[in-house]
CSV table of C-alpha atoms and ligand atoms in Angstrom, one decimal:
chain,number,residue,atom,x,y,z
A,664,MET,CA,181.3,154.1,-235.2
A,665,LYS,CA,182.5,150.3,-235.3
A,666,ALA,CA,183.0,148.7,-231.7
A,667,ARG,CA,186.8,148.4,-232.4
A,668,ALA,CA,187.0,152.2,-233.3
A,669,GLN,CA,184.9,153.1,-230.2
A,670,TYR,CA,187.3,151.2,-227.9
A,671,ARG,CA,190.2,152.8,-229.7
A,672,ALA,CA,188.8,156.2,-229.4
A,673,PHE,CA,188.2,155.7,-225.6
A,674,ILE,CA,191.6,154.3,-224.9
A,675,ASP,CA,193.3,157.0,-227.0
A,676,GLU,CA,191.5,160.0,-225.3
A,677,HIS,CA,191.1,158.7,-221.6
A,678,VAL,CA,193.5,155.7,-220.8
A,679,MET,CA,196.9,156.7,-222.8
A,680,PRO,CA,197.2,159.9,-221.2
A,681,VAL,CA,197.1,158.7,-217.7
A,682,GLU,CA,198.9,155.3,-218.3
A,683,GLU,CA,202.0,156.4,-216.4
A,684,ARG,CA,200.0,157.5,-213.5
A,685,LEU,CA,198.1,154.2,-213.5
A,686,PHE,CA,201.6,152.2,-213.4
A,687,ARG,CA,202.2,153.9,-210.0
A,688,GLU,CA,199.3,151.7,-208.4
A,689,ASP,CA,198.9,154.2,-205.6
A,690,ASP,CA,195.7,155.9,-204.2
A,691,GLU,CA,195.5,158.3,-207.1
A,692,ALA,CA,195.8,155.5,-209.5
A,693,GLU,CA,193.1,153.5,-208.0
A,694,ALA,CA,190.7,156.6,-208.0
A,695,LEU,CA,191.5,157.1,-211.7
A,696,LEU,CA,190.9,153.7,-212.6
A,697,LEU,CA,187.5,153.5,-210.8
A,698,ASP,CA,186.7,156.9,-212.6
A,699,LEU,CA,187.6,155.3,-216.0
A,700,ARG,CA,185.6,152.2,-215.2
A,701,ALA,CA,182.5,154.3,-214.6
A,702,ARG,CA,182.9,156.3,-217.8
A,703,ALA,CA,183.4,153.0,-219.8
A,704,LYS,CA,180.4,151.4,-218.4
A,705,ALA,CA,178.2,154.6,-219.0
A,706,GLU,CA,179.3,154.4,-222.6
A,707,GLY,CA,178.4,150.7,-223.0
A,708,LEU,CA,182.0,149.5,-223.4
A,709,TRP,CA,181.7,147.1,-220.8
A,710,ALA,CA,182.4,143.3,-220.4
A,711,PRO,CA,182.9,142.5,-223.9
A,712,HIS,CA,184.1,138.9,-223.1
A,713,LEU,CA,180.6,137.8,-221.9
A,714,PRO,CA,177.4,137.3,-224.0
A,715,PRO,CA,174.5,139.6,-223.3
A,716,GLU,CA,172.6,136.8,-221.5
A,717,ALA,CA,175.5,136.7,-219.0
A,718,GLY,CA,175.3,140.6,-218.7
A,719,GLY,CA,178.1,141.5,-221.0
A,720,THR,CA,178.2,143.1,-224.3
A,721,GLY,CA,180.2,140.3,-226.1
A,722,LYS,CA,179.6,138.8,-229.8
A,723,GLY,CA,182.0,135.8,-229.7
A,724,PHE,CA,185.4,135.1,-229.9
A,725,LEU,CA,186.4,136.5,-233.1
A,726,ALA,CA,184.8,139.8,-232.5
A,727,TYR,CA,186.6,139.9,-229.1
A,728,ALA,CA,189.8,139.2,-230.8
A,729,ASP,CA,189.3,142.3,-232.8
A,730,LEU,CA,188.5,144.5,-229.8
A,731,ASN,CA,191.7,143.2,-227.9
A,732,GLU,CA,193.9,144.4,-230.7
A,733,GLU,CA,192.9,147.9,-229.2
A,734,ILE,CA,192.3,146.8,-225.4
A,735,GLY,CA,195.5,145.0,-225.4
A,736,ARG,CA,197.7,147.9,-226.0
A,737,VAL,CA,197.6,149.2,-222.5
A,738,THR,CA,197.6,146.7,-219.8
A,739,TRP,CA,195.3,148.8,-217.7
A,740,ALA,CA,192.6,148.7,-220.3
A,741,GLN,CA,191.3,145.3,-219.4
A,742,TYR,CA,190.5,146.6,-216.0
A,743,VAL,CA,188.8,149.8,-217.4
A,744,PHE,CA,186.3,147.7,-219.6
A,745,ASN,CA,186.0,145.0,-216.8
A,746,CYS,CA,187.3,142.1,-218.9
A,747,GLN,CA,190.3,141.6,-216.7
A,748,ALA,CA,191.7,138.2,-215.6
A,749,PRO,CA,190.7,136.4,-213.5
A,750,ASP,CA,187.3,138.0,-213.2
A,751,ALA,CA,186.6,137.2,-216.9
A,752,GLY,CA,187.4,133.5,-216.6
A,753,ASN,CA,185.4,133.3,-213.3
A,754,GLY,CA,182.5,135.0,-215.0
A,755,GLU,CA,182.5,132.6,-217.9
A,756,ILE,CA,182.3,129.4,-215.7
A,757,LEU,CA,179.8,130.9,-213.3
A,758,HIS,CA,177.7,131.6,-216.4
A,759,LEU,CA,178.3,128.2,-217.8
A,760,PHE,CA,177.9,126.1,-214.6
A,761,GLY,CA,176.4,128.3,-211.9
A,762,THR,CA,173.0,127.8,-210.4
A,763,HIS,CA,170.3,130.5,-210.7
A,764,GLU,CA,171.2,131.4,-207.2
A,765,GLN,CA,174.9,131.3,-207.7
A,766,LYS,CA,174.6,133.6,-210.8
A,767,GLU,CA,172.5,136.2,-208.8
A,768,ARG,CA,174.7,136.1,-205.8
A,769,TRP,CA,178.3,136.0,-207.4
A,770,LEU,CA,178.1,136.6,-211.3
A,771,LYS,CA,175.7,139.4,-211.3
A,772,PRO,CA,178.0,141.8,-209.0
A,773,LEU,CA,181.0,140.5,-211.0
A,774,VAL,CA,179.5,141.7,-214.3
A,775,GLU,CA,178.3,144.9,-213.0
A,776,GLY,CA,181.8,145.7,-211.8
A,777,GLU,CA,180.6,145.9,-208.1
A,778,ALA,CA,182.9,143.0,-206.9
A,779,ARG,CA,186.2,141.2,-207.7
A,780,SER,CA,187.0,137.7,-207.5
A,781,PHE,CA,190.1,135.3,-207.5
A,782,PHE,CA,190.8,131.8,-208.9
A,783,SER,CA,192.6,129.6,-206.5
A,784,MET,CA,194.4,126.6,-208.1
A,785,THR,CA,198.2,126.7,-207.9
A,786,GLU,CA,199.9,125.6,-204.7
A,787,PRO,CA,203.3,126.3,-203.3
A,788,ASP,CA,204.0,122.5,-202.4
A,789,VAL,CA,203.2,120.8,-205.7
A,790,SER,CA,203.6,121.5,-209.4
A,791,GLY,CA,201.3,123.7,-210.7
A,792,ALA,CA,202.0,122.5,-214.3
A,793,ASP,CA,200.7,119.2,-213.3
A,794,PRO,CA,197.6,120.0,-211.3
A,795,THR,CA,196.6,116.2,-210.8
A,796,GLY,CA,198.9,116.4,-207.6
A,797,LEU,CA,196.9,119.4,-205.9
A,798,ARG,CA,196.4,118.8,-202.2
A,799,THR,CA,194.0,121.3,-201.0
A,800,THR,CA,190.9,119.3,-199.6
A,801,ALA,CA,187.4,119.9,-199.1
A,802,ALA,CA,185.1,117.6,-197.1
A,803,LEU,CA,181.4,117.7,-196.5
A,804,ASP,CA,180.4,118.1,-192.6
A,805,GLY,CA,177.0,119.0,-191.6
A,806,GLY,CA,175.9,120.6,-194.7
A,807,GLU,CA,179.1,122.6,-195.2
A,808,TRP,CA,182.4,122.0,-197.1
A,809,VAL,CA,185.5,122.3,-194.7
A,810,ILE,CA,188.4,123.4,-196.8
A,811,ASN,CA,191.9,123.0,-195.8
A,812,GLY,CA,195.3,123.8,-197.7
A,813,ARG,CA,197.6,126.5,-199.2
A,814,LYS,CA,197.3,128.0,-202.4
A,815,TRP,CA,199.5,130.8,-204.0
A,816,PHE,CA,199.4,133.1,-207.1
A,817,SER,CA,195.7,133.6,-206.6
A,818,SER,CA,195.6,136.7,-208.7
A,819,GLY,CA,193.6,139.8,-207.6
A,820,ALA,CA,192.8,138.1,-204.2
A,821,GLU,CA,193.6,141.3,-202.2
A,822,GLY,CA,190.4,143.2,-202.0
A,823,ALA,CA,188.2,140.6,-203.8
A,824,ALA,CA,184.8,139.6,-202.7
A,825,PHE,CA,185.1,135.9,-203.4
A,826,GLY,CA,187.3,133.0,-204.9
A,827,ILE,CA,186.7,129.9,-206.7
A,828,VAL,CA,189.0,127.2,-205.2
A,829,MET,CA,189.9,124.0,-206.7
A,830,VAL,CA,190.0,121.3,-204.1
A,831,VAL,CA,190.3,117.5,-203.8
A,832,THR,CA,186.8,116.1,-202.8
A,833,GLU,CA,187.0,112.5,-204.2
A,834,PRO,CA,190.5,111.5,-203.0
A,835,ASP,CA,190.2,108.0,-204.3
A,836,ALA,CA,188.8,108.9,-207.8
A,837,ASP,CA,190.7,108.8,-211.2
A,838,PRO,CA,193.2,111.7,-211.1
A,839,ARG,CA,190.9,113.9,-213.4
A,840,ARG,CA,187.8,113.2,-211.2
A,841,ARG,CA,189.4,114.0,-207.9
A,842,MET,CA,188.8,117.7,-207.9
A,843,SER,CA,186.0,120.0,-207.4
A,844,GLN,CA,185.5,123.8,-207.6
A,845,ILE,CA,183.9,125.7,-204.7
A,846,ILE,CA,182.8,129.4,-204.4
A,847,VAL,CA,184.4,130.8,-201.1
A,848,PRO,CA,183.6,134.3,-199.8
A,849,ALA,CA,187.0,136.1,-199.1
A,850,ASP,CA,185.9,137.2,-195.5
A,851,ALA,CA,185.0,133.4,-194.5
A,852,ALA,CA,186.6,132.6,-191.1
A,853,GLY,CA,189.9,130.7,-191.4
A,854,LEU,CA,190.8,132.4,-194.7
A,855,THR,CA,194.0,134.5,-194.9
A,856,ILE,CA,195.3,136.4,-198.1
A,857,GLU,CA,198.8,137.7,-198.4
A,858,PRO,CA,200.3,139.2,-201.5
A,859,VAL,CA,203.4,137.9,-203.1
A,860,PRO,CA,205.2,140.7,-204.9
A,861,ILE,CA,205.9,139.8,-208.6
A,862,LEU,CA,208.0,141.1,-211.4
A,863,GLY,CA,206.1,143.7,-213.5
A,864,HIS,CA,203.7,144.9,-210.8
A,865,ARG,CA,204.0,146.8,-207.6
A,866,GLY,CA,201.1,144.8,-206.5
A,867,ARG,CA,197.8,146.4,-205.2
A,868,GLY,CA,194.3,144.9,-205.1
A,869,TRP,CA,193.7,144.2,-208.8
A,870,THR,CA,197.3,143.4,-209.6
A,871,THR,CA,198.3,141.3,-206.6
A,872,HIS,CA,199.3,137.6,-206.8
A,873,CYS,CA,198.5,136.2,-203.4
A,874,GLU,CA,199.1,133.3,-201.1
A,875,VAL,CA,195.8,132.0,-199.8
A,876,THR,CA,195.5,129.8,-196.6
A,877,TYR,CA,192.5,127.9,-195.9
A,878,SER,CA,192.3,126.6,-192.4
A,879,ASP,CA,189.0,124.8,-191.6
A,880,VAL,CA,187.0,127.3,-193.8
A,881,ARG,CA,183.5,126.5,-194.0
A,882,VAL,CA,181.2,127.3,-196.7
A,883,PRO,CA,177.5,125.9,-197.4
A,884,ALA,CA,177.4,122.8,-199.5
A,885,GLU,CA,175.5,124.8,-202.2
A,886,ASN,CA,178.7,126.6,-203.0
A,887,LEU,CA,179.8,123.6,-205.0
A,888,LEU,CA,180.1,124.6,-208.7
A,889,ALA,CA,178.6,122.0,-210.9
A,890,GLU,CA,178.9,118.5,-209.6
A,891,ARG,CA,181.5,116.8,-207.4
A,892,GLY,CA,184.6,115.9,-209.4
A,893,ALA,CA,184.0,118.2,-212.1
A,894,GLY,CA,186.7,120.5,-211.3
A,895,PHE,CA,189.1,119.5,-214.2
A,896,LEU,CA,186.4,119.8,-216.7
A,897,ILE,CA,185.5,123.2,-215.5
A,898,ALA,CA,189.1,124.3,-215.4
A,899,GLN,CA,189.4,123.3,-219.0
A,900,LYS,CA,186.3,125.4,-220.0
A,901,ARG,CA,187.8,128.2,-218.1
A,902,LEU,CA,191.4,128.0,-219.2
A,903,GLY,CA,191.0,127.3,-222.8
A,904,PRO,CA,189.2,130.6,-223.5
A,905,GLY,CA,191.4,132.3,-220.9
A,906,ARG,CA,194.4,131.4,-222.8
A,907,ILE,CA,193.2,132.6,-226.1
A,908,HIS,CA,192.1,135.9,-224.2
A,909,HIS,CA,195.6,136.3,-223.0
A,910,VAL,CA,197.1,136.0,-226.5
A,911,MET,CA,194.6,138.3,-228.1
A,912,ARG,CA,195.8,141.0,-225.4
A,913,TRP,CA,199.4,140.0,-226.1
A,914,LEU,CA,198.8,141.1,-229.8
A,915,GLY,CA,197.9,144.6,-228.7
A,916,GLN,CA,201.1,144.6,-226.8
A,917,MET,CA,203.2,143.3,-229.6
A,918,GLN,CA,201.6,145.7,-231.9
A,919,ARG,CA,202.4,148.7,-229.5
A,920,ALA,CA,205.9,147.7,-229.1
A,921,PHE,CA,206.3,147.2,-232.8
A,922,GLU,CA,204.9,150.7,-233.5
A,923,LEU,CA,207.3,152.3,-230.9
A,924,MET,CA,210.2,150.4,-232.4
A,925,CYS,CA,209.6,151.7,-235.9
A,926,THR,CA,208.8,155.3,-234.8
A,927,ARG,CA,212.0,155.3,-232.7
A,928,ALA,CA,214.1,153.9,-235.6
A,929,LEU,CA,212.9,156.6,-237.7
A,930,GLU,CA,213.6,159.3,-235.2
A,931,ARG,CA,217.0,158.1,-233.7
A,932,GLU,CA,220.2,158.8,-235.6
A,933,ALA,CA,223.6,157.1,-235.0
A,934,PHE,CA,226.6,157.0,-237.1
A,935,GLY,CA,225.1,159.4,-239.6
A,936,SER,CA,221.9,157.6,-240.5
A,937,PRO,CA,218.5,156.7,-238.8
A,938,LEU,CA,218.4,153.5,-236.9
A,939,ALA,CA,215.9,152.4,-239.5
A,940,GLU,CA,218.5,152.2,-242.2
A,941,LYS,CA,220.8,149.8,-240.1
A,942,GLN,CA,220.6,146.2,-241.3
A,943,THR,CA,220.0,144.6,-238.0
A,944,VAL,CA,217.2,147.0,-237.1
A,945,GLN,CA,215.6,146.4,-240.4
A,946,ASN,CA,215.8,142.6,-239.9
A,947,TRP,CA,214.1,143.2,-236.3
A,948,ILE,CA,211.4,145.1,-237.9
A,949,ALA,CA,210.9,142.6,-240.8
A,950,ASP,CA,211.0,139.6,-238.5
A,951,SER,CA,208.6,141.3,-236.0
A,952,ALA,CA,206.1,142.1,-238.6
A,953,ALA,CA,206.0,138.5,-239.9
A,954,GLU,CA,205.8,137.0,-236.4
A,955,ILE,CA,203.1,139.4,-235.1
A,956,GLN,CA,201.0,138.8,-238.3
A,957,ALA,CA,201.3,134.8,-237.9
A,958,CYS,CA,200.3,135.3,-234.4
A,959,ARG,CA,197.1,137.3,-235.6
A,960,LEU,CA,196.1,134.7,-238.2
A,961,LEU,CA,196.6,132.0,-235.7
A,962,THR,CA,194.4,133.7,-233.1
A,963,LEU,CA,191.8,134.4,-235.6
A,964,ASP,CA,191.8,130.9,-236.8
A,965,ALA,CA,191.5,129.5,-233.3
A,966,ALA,CA,188.7,132.0,-232.3
A,967,ARG,CA,186.7,131.0,-235.4
A,968,LYS,CA,186.9,127.4,-234.5
A,969,ILE,CA,185.7,128.1,-231.0
A,970,ASP,CA,182.9,130.3,-232.2
A,971,GLU,CA,181.9,127.3,-234.4
A,972,GLY,CA,181.7,125.0,-231.3
A,973,GLY,CA,185.1,123.4,-231.3
A,974,ASP,CA,187.5,123.5,-228.4
A,975,ALA,CA,190.5,124.2,-230.6
A,976,ARG,CA,192.8,122.5,-228.1
A,977,VAL,CA,195.8,122.2,-230.3
A,978,GLU,CA,195.3,125.5,-231.9
A,979,VAL,CA,195.1,127.2,-228.4
A,980,SER,CA,198.1,125.6,-227.0
A,981,LEU,CA,200.3,126.1,-230.1
A,982,LEU,CA,199.3,129.7,-229.9
A,983,LYS,CA,200.0,130.0,-226.2
A,984,PHE,CA,203.7,129.1,-226.3
A,985,TYR,CA,204.3,130.6,-229.8
A,986,ALA,CA,202.8,134.0,-228.9
A,987,ALA,CA,204.6,134.2,-225.7
A,988,ASP,CA,207.9,133.9,-227.5
A,989,VAL,CA,206.9,136.5,-230.2
A,990,LEU,CA,205.8,138.8,-227.3
A,991,SER,CA,208.9,138.5,-225.5
A,992,ARG,CA,211.0,139.0,-228.6
A,993,VAL,CA,209.1,141.8,-230.1
A,994,ILE,CA,209.3,143.9,-226.9
A,995,ASP,CA,212.9,143.0,-226.3
A,996,ARG,CA,213.8,144.3,-229.7
A,997,ALA,CA,211.8,147.4,-229.2
A,998,VAL,CA,213.7,148.0,-225.9
A,999,GLN,CA,217.0,147.5,-227.6
A,1000,VAL,CA,216.2,150.0,-230.3
A,1001,HIS,CA,215.3,152.5,-227.5
A,1002,GLY,CA,218.5,152.1,-225.7
A,1003,ALA,CA,218.7,153.0,-222.1
A,1004,LEU,CA,215.3,154.8,-222.6
A,1005,GLY,CA,213.4,151.5,-223.0
A,1006,LEU,CA,214.3,150.5,-219.5
A,1007,THR,CA,213.0,153.7,-217.8
A,1008,ASP,CA,209.5,154.5,-216.7
A,1009,ARG,CA,209.3,157.2,-219.3
A,1010,SER,CA,208.7,154.4,-221.8
A,1011,PRO,CA,205.9,151.9,-221.5
A,1012,LEU,CA,208.3,149.3,-222.7
A,1013,SER,CA,210.0,148.7,-219.4
A,1014,HIS,CA,206.5,147.7,-217.8
A,1015,MET,CA,205.6,145.7,-221.0
A,1016,TYR,CA,209.1,143.7,-220.8
A,1017,ALA,CA,208.5,142.7,-217.1
A,1018,GLN,CA,205.0,141.8,-217.5
A,1019,ALA,CA,205.9,139.8,-220.6
A,1020,ARG,CA,208.0,137.3,-218.7
A,1021,GLY,CA,204.9,135.8,-216.9
A,1022,ALA,CA,203.4,134.9,-220.2
A,1023,HIS,CA,205.7,131.9,-220.6
A,1024,ILE,CA,204.3,130.6,-217.1
A,1025,TYR,CA,200.7,131.3,-216.3
A,1026,ASP,CA,197.9,129.3,-217.6
A,1027,GLY,CA,200.4,126.7,-218.3
A,1028,PRO,CA,204.2,126.8,-219.0
A,1029,ASP,CA,205.6,126.9,-222.6
A,1030,GLU,CA,206.9,123.3,-222.1
A,1031,VAL,CA,203.5,121.9,-221.2
A,1032,HIS,CA,201.7,123.5,-224.2
A,1033,ARG,CA,204.4,122.1,-226.4
A,1034,MET,CA,203.9,118.6,-224.9
A,1035,VAL,CA,199.9,119.0,-225.4
A,1036,VAL,CA,200.5,119.9,-229.0
A,1037,SER,CA,203.0,117.2,-229.8
A,1038,ARG,CA,201.3,114.4,-228.0
A,1039,ARG,CA,197.7,115.1,-229.7
A,1040,ILE,CA,199.4,115.3,-233.1
A,1041,VAL,CA,201.5,112.1,-232.5
A,1042,GLN,CA,198.4,110.5,-231.2
A,1043,ALA,CA,196.5,111.3,-234.5
A,1044,PHE,CA,199.4,109.7,-236.5
A,1045,ALA,CA,199.3,106.6,-234.2
A,1046,ASP,CA,195.7,106.3,-234.6
A,1047,GLY,CA,196.3,106.3,-238.5
A,1048,ASP,CA,194.4,109.7,-239.0
A,1049,GLY,CA,197.3,111.8,-239.6
A,1050,TRP,CA,197.0,115.6,-238.6
A,1051,SER,CA,195.5,118.6,-240.2
A,1052,PHE,CA,194.5,122.0,-239.0
A,1053,SER,CA,191.6,122.5,-241.4
B,1252,FAD,C1,201.4,136.4,-213.4
B,1252,FAD,C2,200.8,135.1,-212.9
B,1252,FAD,C3,199.5,134.9,-212.6
B,1252,FAD,C4,199.0,133.8,-212.1
B,1252,FAD,N1,197.6,133.8,-211.6
B,1252,FAD,C5,197.2,132.6,-211.2
B,1252,FAD,C6,196.0,132.5,-210.6
B,1252,FAD,O1,195.1,133.5,-210.6
B,1252,FAD,N2,195.5,131.4,-210.1
B,1252,FAD,C7,196.2,130.1,-210.0
B,1252,FAD,O2,195.9,129.3,-209.4
B,1252,FAD,N3,197.5,130.3,-210.5
B,1252,FAD,C8,198.0,131.4,-211.0
B,1252,FAD,N4,199.3,131.5,-211.6
B,1252,FAD,C9,200.1,130.3,-211.3
B,1252,FAD,C10,200.5,129.5,-212.7
B,1252,FAD,O3,199.2,129.1,-213.3
B,1252,FAD,C11,201.5,128.5,-212.3
B,1252,FAD,O4,202.7,129.2,-212.0
B,1252,FAD,C12,201.8,127.5,-213.5
B,1252,FAD,O5,200.7,126.7,-213.8
B,1252,FAD,C13,203.0,126.7,-213.3
B,1252,FAD,O6,202.9,126.0,-212.1
B,1252,FAD,P1,204.3,126.3,-211.0
B,1252,FAD,O7,204.6,127.6,-210.9
B,1252,FAD,O8,203.9,125.4,-210.0
B,1252,FAD,O9,205.5,125.6,-211.9
B,1252,FAD,P2,205.9,124.1,-211.8
B,1252,FAD,O10,204.9,123.1,-212.1
B,1252,FAD,O11,206.8,123.9,-210.6
B,1252,FAD,O12,206.9,124.0,-213.2
B,1252,FAD,C14,208.2,124.6,-213.2
B,1252,FAD,C15,208.8,124.7,-214.5
B,1252,FAD,O13,208.9,123.1,-214.7
B,1252,FAD,C16,208.9,123.1,-216.2
B,1252,FAD,N5,208.1,122.0,-216.7
B,1252,FAD,C17,206.9,121.7,-216.0
B,1252,FAD,N6,206.2,120.5,-216.6
B,1252,FAD,C18,207.0,120.3,-217.7
B,1252,FAD,C19,207.1,119.4,-218.7
B,1252,FAD,N7,206.1,118.4,-218.8
B,1252,FAD,N8,207.9,119.4,-219.5
B,1252,FAD,C20,209.1,120.1,-219.5
B,1252,FAD,N9,209.2,121.1,-218.5
B,1252,FAD,C21,208.2,121.2,-217.5
B,1252,FAD,C22,208.7,124.4,-216.9
B,1252,FAD,O14,209.6,125.0,-217.3
B,1252,FAD,C23,207.9,125.1,-215.5
B,1252,FAD,O15,207.9,126.5,-215.8
B,1252,FAD,C24,199.8,132.5,-211.9
B,1252,FAD,C25,201.2,132.7,-212.3
B,1252,FAD,C26,201.7,133.9,-212.8
B,1252,FAD,C27,203.0,134.0,-213.3
């Protein structure tokens, strides 16, 4: 069986039937999730975002885009197959930048699914959209980094074994060389973690978004990832792939919302005919089909370019804001076709709707990605080269 079909069969058989119970995010849901993870791992459906040399089963971005059409259908599936944010991105940077010892200590248990992690960059007191102003510091003292500051929206921090924190280590350097990334065990003295409830999740362990305070937190000097001042470079390596991974999953969400919309439009009658025969609903179906297919083709194009060694910076930014809009629009139309049912826990659409809102903000707000796309294209014209996507 093809890999995509294997993932689809697993999700249809094991995940879809318990989706509503997983959304309760209680003890039973946690036990169910652990059970599903063990089963997925035993079947070799595991860590498909990472290449085999990093301990995963991945075969590149294009192949991963294909799998995510299935994985993305159910928000819980990423946890089942151990490719959830932020562990996926942390695994990638540990694989790319970690020393042998760091990989053994932090990456291995992450890929094995024995530990979880968080990525601590955004701060409450300064703009996350413009991370050059981040304030959390780390200074070397007797062979140890001493970290002080406050972060928030560190996803998954509750119950995680460690985090990767973005800190100012070079205060006098150029703005893009001021930061470094340091690995911090979650049980370090002086570190506190407090979940901040957020739209779309009851919030427990995996799905928390946390405020993390660092008060004289001391970690060994060798916990530095790559060299001093490389924080932004690593962040770009992490966030570029991370953004396209999000969009790949959103495609699964869009497609599912679309299928739910079409099915309901056929089944439900009003004013003497099925909703599918009303012009407005037909427009929603046609527009959604066009927009989803556009996102799919943009995703495949960017994935191919990354597989070929490019960073596809413009392509990924363009995709991030465009796909977030399509995701919101398609789910919204599907909710509307379902009427009040679409707002209840009896339909997955209510959860999908709530979770889609964050897509416009996390890993860079829409406006910043529009700015990046526009700046790069205009610069190419200013340089006399013009712009082409080929
Ligand atoms: C579900 C979720 C998960 C997250 N997970 C993590 C995580 O694991 N780790 C982490 O460190 N962070 C995480 N974040 C934080 C996220 O990355 C930040 O929220 C994001 O970068 C924006 O930063 P901010 O919230 O400080 O908004 P601000 O920087 O305060 O921006 C507010 C608004 O200003 C506007 N704006 C900003 N710049 C411009 C511009 N140039 N032009 C026009 N308008 C502009 C935008 O509308 C933006 O939404 C998460 C956020 C969410 C919602």
